[in-house]
Amino acid sequence: MLVGLDKIFLTLSTAEFIIGMSGNVFVGLVNCSEWIKNQKISFVDFILTCLALSRITQLLVSLWQSFVMTLSPPFYSTWKSAKLITLLWRITNHWTTWFTTCLSIFYLLKIAHFSHSFFLWLKWRTNRVVLAILVLSLPFLLFDFLVLESLNDFFLNVYVMDESNLTLHINDSKTLYIKTLILLSFSYTIPIVLSLTSLVLLFLSLVRHIRNLQLNFMGSRDPSTQAHKGAIKMVMSFLLLFTVHFFSIQLTNWMLLIFWNNKFTKFIMLAIYVFPSGHSLILILGNSKLRQTALKVLRHLKSTLKREKTILILYRCYAAIYNGIL
């Protein structure tokens, strides 16, 4: 039997899940349909599709975690589920973070203008550079997987097998778990640094570009300027949402281990949905193709609702006339 707070938590989790799934499924369907239709896909659309798929999986894992925590099955099965959820969530969060980082680097190499030979060398090999970054992220994923696997096994054995000095072992294992999670969080410093570097370089490129336009007595609303501003907004939104996401993860891990029996600690998890849900909507608004397709869908839904409303009114009028005749 769910109490009031549990119902509110599940309702909010489900609502955020639906919002996130709507945006990410929309991105995936639009790009996949274009891929099937044209028999090819651009590299940026490929990144967006992979990002949408990873976020769909991440949202499913997060919703599963919310239900497992709320429904409270027997402790052993709960911990087995928590172990699997932790590993799956870490994998999906890894790919979500790195695909978004690759998107930031792609914007930088495609839009920014610098005359340095090394930057030009990277710019001419944009696709290969992005793929190389994804490959280089695999050791971090393997490290996370191995550490979490060994630590989860240790934590499970402490709870299930040791009966003699249970309290001391639980406290020690909690401390070790928190320290390990903090250590694992440093693996996200690299994507943050790469995205922050992309943001700074895009801004410097924009400043230089506007200065050149002013020297040549040209307006500052040319396509290159707008592309710079759009890319900067995308990277800034990623950094802002990921900062909220990162600190909510750390706070959630700490609160759930120290105050696991407090019903209010679960509500901190709701902040974790902000990144996969909110950023997908920002990507739709920032991408011209996705934005135009979304507007078409909204117009179609609006016209469909109007048509159904008209049919309903006509039906009621017909029913009233029919009843009046009888």
Short mmCIF file of C-alpha atoms in Angstrom, two decimals:
data_model
loop_
_atom_site.label_atom_id
_atom_site.label_comp_id
_atom_site.label_asym_id
_atom_site.label_seq_id
_atom_site.Cartn_x
_atom_site.Cartn_y
_atom_site.Cartn_z
CA MET A 1 0.00 0.00 0.00
CA LEU A 2 1.54 3.28 -1.10
CA VAL A 3 1.43 6.22 1.29
CA GLY A 4 0.90 9.82 0.23
CA LEU A 5 4.58 10.77 -0.21
CA ASP A 6 5.28 7.60 -2.21
CA LYS A 7 2.38 8.37 -4.55
CA ILE A 8 3.61 11.94 -5.05
CA PHE A 9 7.15 10.71 -5.72
CA LEU A 10 6.02 8.12 -8.28
CA THR A 11 3.68 10.64 -9.93
CA LEU A 12 6.45 13.22 -10.33
CA SER A 13 8.93 10.57 -11.52
CA THR A 14 6.46 9.30 -14.10
CA ALA A 15 5.66 12.84 -15.29
CA GLU A 16 9.36 13.68 -15.77
CA PHE A 17 9.85 10.31 -17.46
CA ILE A 18 7.04 11.01 -19.96
CA ILE A 19 8.44 14.47 -20.76
CA GLY A 20 11.93 13.10 -21.31
CA MET A 21 10.74 10.14 -23.36
CA SER A 22 8.59 12.39 -25.56
CA GLY A 23 11.53 14.61 -26.50
CA ASN A 24 14.08 11.83 -27.00
CA VAL A 25 11.71 9.52 -28.90
CA PHE A 26 10.81 12.44 -31.15
CA VAL A 27 14.50 13.12 -31.93
CA GLY A 28 15.12 9.43 -32.62
CA LEU A 29 12.06 9.00 -34.85
CA VAL A 30 12.74 12.12 -36.92
CA ASN A 31 16.39 11.24 -37.58
CA CYS A 32 15.69 7.54 -38.20
CA SER A 33 12.88 8.35 -40.64
CA GLU A 34 15.20 10.73 -42.51
CA TRP A 35 17.87 8.04 -42.53
CA ILE A 36 15.49 5.47 -44.02
CA LYS A 37 14.05 7.95 -46.49
CA ASN A 38 17.36 9.30 -47.81
CA GLN A 39 19.43 6.14 -47.25
CA LYS A 40 22.04 8.28 -45.48
CA ILE A 41 22.42 10.35 -42.33
CA SER A 42 24.60 13.30 -41.46
CA PHE A 43 27.18 12.90 -38.73
CA VAL A 44 25.50 15.37 -36.39
CA ASP A 45 22.15 13.59 -36.81
CA PHE A 46 23.91 10.30 -36.04
CA ILE A 47 25.26 11.77 -32.78
CA LEU A 48 21.82 13.13 -31.88
CA THR A 49 20.22 9.73 -32.57
CA CYS A 50 22.75 7.88 -30.42
CA LEU A 51 22.29 10.48 -27.71
CA ALA A 52 18.50 10.05 -27.83
CA LEU A 53 18.80 6.25 -27.60
CA SER A 54 21.15 6.44 -24.62
CA ARG A 55 18.82 8.87 -22.85
CA ILE A 56 15.79 6.69 -23.51
CA THR A 57 17.62 3.82 -21.81
CA GLN A 58 18.74 6.10 -18.97
CA LEU A 59 15.17 7.28 -18.36
CA LEU A 60 13.92 3.68 -18.30
CA VAL A 61 16.57 2.72 -15.75
CA SER A 62 15.77 5.80 -13.64
CA LEU A 63 12.05 5.00 -13.63
CA TRP A 64 12.81 1.41 -12.71
CA GLN A 65 14.93 2.67 -9.82
CA SER A 66 12.10 4.90 -8.63
CA PHE A 67 9.62 2.01 -8.56
CA VAL A 68 12.09 -0.36 -6.86
CA MET A 69 12.80 2.16 -4.12
CA THR A 70 9.11 2.95 -3.57
CA LEU A 71 7.55 -0.51 -3.71
CA SER A 72 10.15 -1.87 -1.23
CA PRO A 73 10.45 -5.62 -1.95
CA PRO A 74 12.46 -7.89 0.43
CA PHE A 75 15.88 -6.45 1.18
CA TYR A 76 18.01 -9.06 -0.60
CA SER A 77 16.11 -8.81 -3.87
CA THR A 78 16.13 -5.02 -3.48
CA TRP A 79 19.90 -4.97 -3.24
CA LYS A 80 20.25 -7.34 -6.21
CA SER A 81 18.04 -4.97 -8.19
CA ALA A 82 19.97 -1.96 -6.90
CA LYS A 83 23.24 -3.55 -8.00
CA LEU A 84 21.94 -4.09 -11.53
CA ILE A 85 20.35 -0.64 -11.64
CA THR A 86 23.60 1.02 -10.54
CA LEU A 87 25.60 -0.66 -13.28
CA LEU A 88 23.03 -0.01 -16.01
CA TRP A 89 22.58 3.59 -14.94
CA ARG A 90 26.33 4.18 -14.87
CA ILE A 91 26.66 2.81 -18.43
CA THR A 92 23.81 4.89 -19.84
CA ASN A 93 24.96 8.01 -17.99
CA HIS A 94 28.46 7.52 -19.40
CA TRP A 95 27.24 7.42 -23.01
CA THR A 96 24.80 10.29 -22.47
CA THR A 97 27.58 12.48 -21.11
CA TRP A 98 30.13 11.62 -23.77
CA PHE A 99 27.72 11.88 -26.72
CA THR A 100 26.75 15.35 -25.51
CA THR A 101 30.44 16.24 -25.14
CA CYS A 102 31.10 15.03 -28.69
CA LEU A 103 28.24 17.23 -29.86
CA SER A 104 29.92 20.24 -28.25
CA ILE A 105 33.23 19.40 -29.92
CA PHE A 106 31.48 18.91 -33.25
CA TYR A 107 29.94 22.39 -32.99
CA LEU A 108 33.36 23.85 -32.17
CA LEU A 109 35.19 22.23 -35.09
CA LYS A 110 32.44 22.96 -37.61
CA ILE A 111 31.62 26.56 -36.65
CA ALA A 112 34.69 28.16 -35.04
CA HIS A 113 37.39 29.81 -37.16
CA PHE A 114 41.03 29.82 -36.07
CA SER A 115 44.14 29.97 -38.21
CA HIS A 116 46.26 27.74 -35.99
CA SER A 117 47.59 24.73 -37.89
CA PHE A 118 46.61 22.21 -35.20
CA PHE A 119 43.03 23.49 -35.09
CA LEU A 120 42.80 23.35 -38.88
CA TRP A 121 44.15 19.79 -38.80
CA LEU A 122 41.39 18.84 -36.32
CA LYS A 123 38.77 20.76 -38.31
CA TRP A 124 39.54 18.83 -41.49
CA ARG A 125 39.12 15.55 -39.56
CA THR A 126 36.06 16.44 -37.48
CA ASN A 127 34.24 13.12 -37.82
CA ARG A 128 37.32 11.06 -37.03
CA VAL A 129 38.19 13.28 -34.05
CA VAL A 130 34.72 12.81 -32.56
CA LEU A 131 34.83 9.04 -33.08
CA ALA A 132 38.29 8.91 -31.52
CA ILE A 133 36.99 10.72 -28.44
CA LEU A 134 34.19 8.17 -28.08
CA VAL A 135 36.68 5.31 -28.34
CA LEU A 136 38.99 6.96 -25.79
CA SER A 137 36.07 7.18 -23.34
CA LEU A 138 35.76 3.37 -23.20
CA PRO A 139 38.55 2.89 -20.59
CA PHE A 140 36.63 5.17 -18.21
CA LEU A 141 33.50 3.08 -18.71
CA LEU A 142 35.44 -0.14 -18.09
CA PHE A 143 37.00 1.33 -14.96
CA ASP A 144 33.59 2.38 -13.62
CA PHE A 145 32.12 -1.02 -14.36
CA LEU A 146 34.88 -2.99 -12.64
CA VAL A 147 35.01 -0.79 -9.54
CA LEU A 148 31.23 -0.74 -9.08
CA GLU A 149 30.99 -4.50 -9.62
CA SER A 150 33.57 -5.29 -6.95
CA LEU A 151 32.21 -2.69 -4.56
CA ASN A 152 28.61 -3.86 -4.96
CA ASP A 153 29.66 -7.43 -4.21
CA PHE A 154 31.50 -6.27 -1.11
CA PHE A 155 28.55 -4.19 0.09
CA LEU A 156 26.11 -7.08 -0.48
CA ASN A 157 28.29 -9.53 1.46
CA VAL A 158 28.49 -7.13 4.40
CA TYR A 159 24.70 -6.90 4.64
CA VAL A 160 23.80 -10.51 3.95
CA MET A 161 26.58 -12.72 5.35
CA ASP A 162 28.24 -10.97 8.27
CA GLU A 163 26.26 -11.28 11.51
CA SER A 164 28.93 -10.66 14.16
CA ASN A 165 29.83 -7.00 13.80
CA LEU A 166 27.17 -5.81 11.40
CA THR A 167 26.89 -2.15 12.45
CA LEU A 168 30.62 -1.46 12.20
CA HIS A 169 30.89 -3.18 8.82
CA ILE A 170 27.87 -1.31 7.46
CA ASN A 171 29.33 2.04 8.51
CA ASP A 172 32.73 1.16 7.01
CA SER A 173 31.14 -0.05 3.80
CA LYS A 174 29.04 3.11 3.50
CA THR A 175 32.13 5.26 3.92
CA LEU A 176 33.99 3.22 1.32
CA TYR A 177 31.04 3.40 -1.06
CA ILE A 178 30.77 7.18 -0.80
CA LYS A 179 34.53 7.64 -1.29
CA THR A 180 34.44 5.36 -4.34
CA LEU A 181 31.52 7.22 -5.88
CA ILE A 182 33.34 10.50 -5.37
CA LEU A 183 36.42 8.99 -7.00
CA LEU A 184 34.34 7.73 -9.92
CA SER A 185 32.79 11.17 -10.33
CA PHE A 186 36.18 12.55 -11.33
CA SER A 187 35.89 10.61 -14.59
CA TYR A 188 33.33 13.24 -15.60
CA THR A 189 35.87 16.04 -15.25
CA ILE A 190 37.23 15.26 -18.73
CA PRO A 191 33.92 15.76 -20.61
CA ILE A 192 33.25 18.87 -18.52
CA VAL A 193 36.68 20.30 -19.36
CA LEU A 194 36.25 19.45 -23.06
CA SER A 195 32.82 21.09 -23.20
CA LEU A 196 34.01 24.13 -21.26
CA THR A 197 36.98 24.45 -23.63
CA SER A 198 34.62 24.25 -26.59
CA LEU A 199 32.47 27.00 -25.08
CA VAL A 200 35.44 29.32 -24.48
CA LEU A 201 36.86 28.76 -27.97
CA LEU A 202 33.46 29.33 -29.58
CA PHE A 203 33.12 32.59 -27.68
CA LEU A 204 36.62 33.73 -28.71
CA SER A 205 35.87 32.80 -32.30
CA LEU A 206 32.64 34.78 -32.16
CA VAL A 207 34.41 37.85 -30.73
CA ARG A 208 37.06 37.70 -33.45
CA HIS A 209 34.42 37.20 -36.14
CA ILE A 210 32.36 40.22 -34.97
CA ARG A 211 35.51 42.33 -34.81
CA ASN A 212 36.37 41.43 -38.41
CA LEU A 213 32.85 42.31 -39.51
CA GLN A 214 33.07 45.69 -37.81
CA LEU A 215 36.42 46.42 -39.45
CA ASN A 216 34.89 45.60 -42.83
CA PHE A 217 31.77 47.74 -42.07
CA MET A 218 29.48 44.72 -42.27
CA GLY A 219 26.49 43.83 -40.09
CA SER A 220 26.80 41.44 -37.18
CA ARG A 221 23.80 39.26 -38.10
CA ASP A 222 25.41 37.15 -40.83
CA PRO A 223 24.89 33.33 -40.83
CA SER A 224 28.26 32.64 -39.21
CA THR A 225 27.44 34.90 -36.26
CA GLN A 226 24.07 33.25 -35.76
CA ALA A 227 25.70 29.81 -35.97
CA HIS A 228 28.23 30.82 -33.31
CA LYS A 229 25.49 32.11 -30.99
CA GLY A 230 23.37 28.99 -31.48
CA ALA A 231 26.31 26.69 -30.73
CA ILE A 232 27.23 28.70 -27.64
CA LYS A 233 23.65 28.40 -26.35
CA MET A 234 23.72 24.65 -26.90
CA VAL A 235 27.02 24.15 -25.07
CA MET A 236 26.01 26.48 -22.22
CA SER A 237 22.72 24.65 -21.73
CA PHE A 238 24.58 21.34 -21.59
CA LEU A 239 27.04 22.63 -18.98
CA LEU A 240 24.29 24.18 -16.87
CA LEU A 241 22.04 21.11 -16.89
CA PHE A 242 24.95 18.73 -16.43
CA THR A 243 26.12 20.70 -13.39
CA VAL A 244 22.68 20.24 -11.81
CA HIS A 245 22.74 16.59 -12.87
CA PHE A 246 26.21 15.97 -11.44
CA PHE A 247 25.58 17.51 -8.02
CA SER A 248 22.16 15.85 -7.73
CA ILE A 249 23.83 12.47 -8.33
CA GLN A 250 26.39 13.09 -5.61
CA LEU A 251 23.77 14.33 -3.17
CA THR A 252 21.43 11.43 -3.95
CA ASN A 253 24.14 8.80 -3.44
CA TRP A 254 25.12 10.33 -0.12
CA MET A 255 21.57 10.84 1.17
CA LEU A 256 20.33 7.39 0.17
CA LEU A 257 23.21 5.68 1.95
CA ILE A 258 23.19 7.77 5.12
CA PHE A 259 19.45 8.48 5.40
CA TRP A 260 18.06 5.58 3.38
CA ASN A 261 14.99 5.24 5.63
CA ASN A 262 13.99 8.91 5.28
CA LYS A 263 11.07 9.24 2.85
CA PHE A 264 12.06 12.75 1.75
CA THR A 265 15.49 11.69 0.44
CA LYS A 266 13.90 10.07 -2.60
CA PHE A 267 12.68 13.42 -3.86
CA ILE A 268 16.29 14.49 -4.48
CA MET A 269 16.34 11.90 -7.27
CA LEU A 270 13.83 13.97 -9.22
CA ALA A 271 16.63 16.42 -10.11
CA ILE A 272 18.40 13.59 -11.97
CA TYR A 273 15.64 13.62 -14.60
CA VAL A 274 16.33 17.28 -15.46
CA PHE A 275 19.36 16.57 -17.65
CA PRO A 276 18.00 13.79 -19.93
CA SER A 277 14.54 15.42 -20.09
CA GLY A 278 15.32 19.13 -20.32
CA HIS A 279 18.33 18.97 -22.62
CA SER A 280 16.44 17.00 -25.27
CA LEU A 281 13.85 19.80 -25.48
CA ILE A 282 16.65 22.38 -25.81
CA LEU A 283 18.21 20.34 -28.63
CA ILE A 284 14.86 20.28 -30.46
CA LEU A 285 14.50 24.06 -30.16
CA GLY A 286 18.12 24.63 -31.24
CA ASN A 287 18.01 22.36 -34.30
CA SER A 288 16.17 23.89 -37.25
CA LYS A 289 15.05 20.55 -38.73
CA LEU A 290 13.78 19.19 -35.42
CA ARG A 291 12.13 22.50 -34.55
CA GLN A 292 10.28 22.73 -37.88
CA THR A 293 9.15 19.10 -37.62
CA ALA A 294 7.91 19.69 -34.07
CA LEU A 295 5.93 22.74 -35.22
CA LYS A 296 4.36 20.67 -38.03
CA VAL A 297 3.36 17.97 -35.54
CA LEU A 298 1.86 20.55 -33.19
CA ARG A 299 -0.10 22.17 -36.04
CA HIS A 300 -1.38 18.75 -37.12
CA LEU A 301 -2.47 17.92 -33.58
CA LYS A 302 -4.16 21.30 -33.26
CA SER A 303 -6.09 20.84 -36.51
CA THR A 304 -7.02 17.29 -35.49
CA LEU A 305 -8.38 18.51 -32.16
CA LYS A 306 -10.36 21.24 -33.91
CA ARG A 307 -11.78 18.70 -36.36
CA GLU A 308 -12.77 16.34 -33.56
CA LYS A 309 -14.33 19.22 -31.64
CA THR A 310 -16.36 20.23 -34.72
CA ILE A 311 -17.51 16.66 -35.23
CA LEU A 312 -18.54 16.45 -31.57
CA ILE A 313 -20.54 19.70 -31.84
CA LEU A 314 -22.28 18.47 -35.01
CA TYR A 315 -23.06 15.17 -33.32
CA ARG A 316 -24.60 16.95 -30.33
CA CYS A 317 -26.67 19.18 -32.62
CA TYR A 318 -27.87 16.16 -34.57
CA ALA A 319 -28.72 14.35 -31.33
CA ALA A 320 -30.64 17.38 -30.05
CA ILE A 321 -32.61 17.71 -33.30
CA TYR A 322 -33.32 13.98 -33.33
CA ASN A 323 -34.54 14.02 -29.74
CA GLY A 324 -36.69 17.11 -30.48
CA ILE A 325 -38.39 15.38 -33.40
CA LEU A 326 -39.14 12.35 -31.28
#
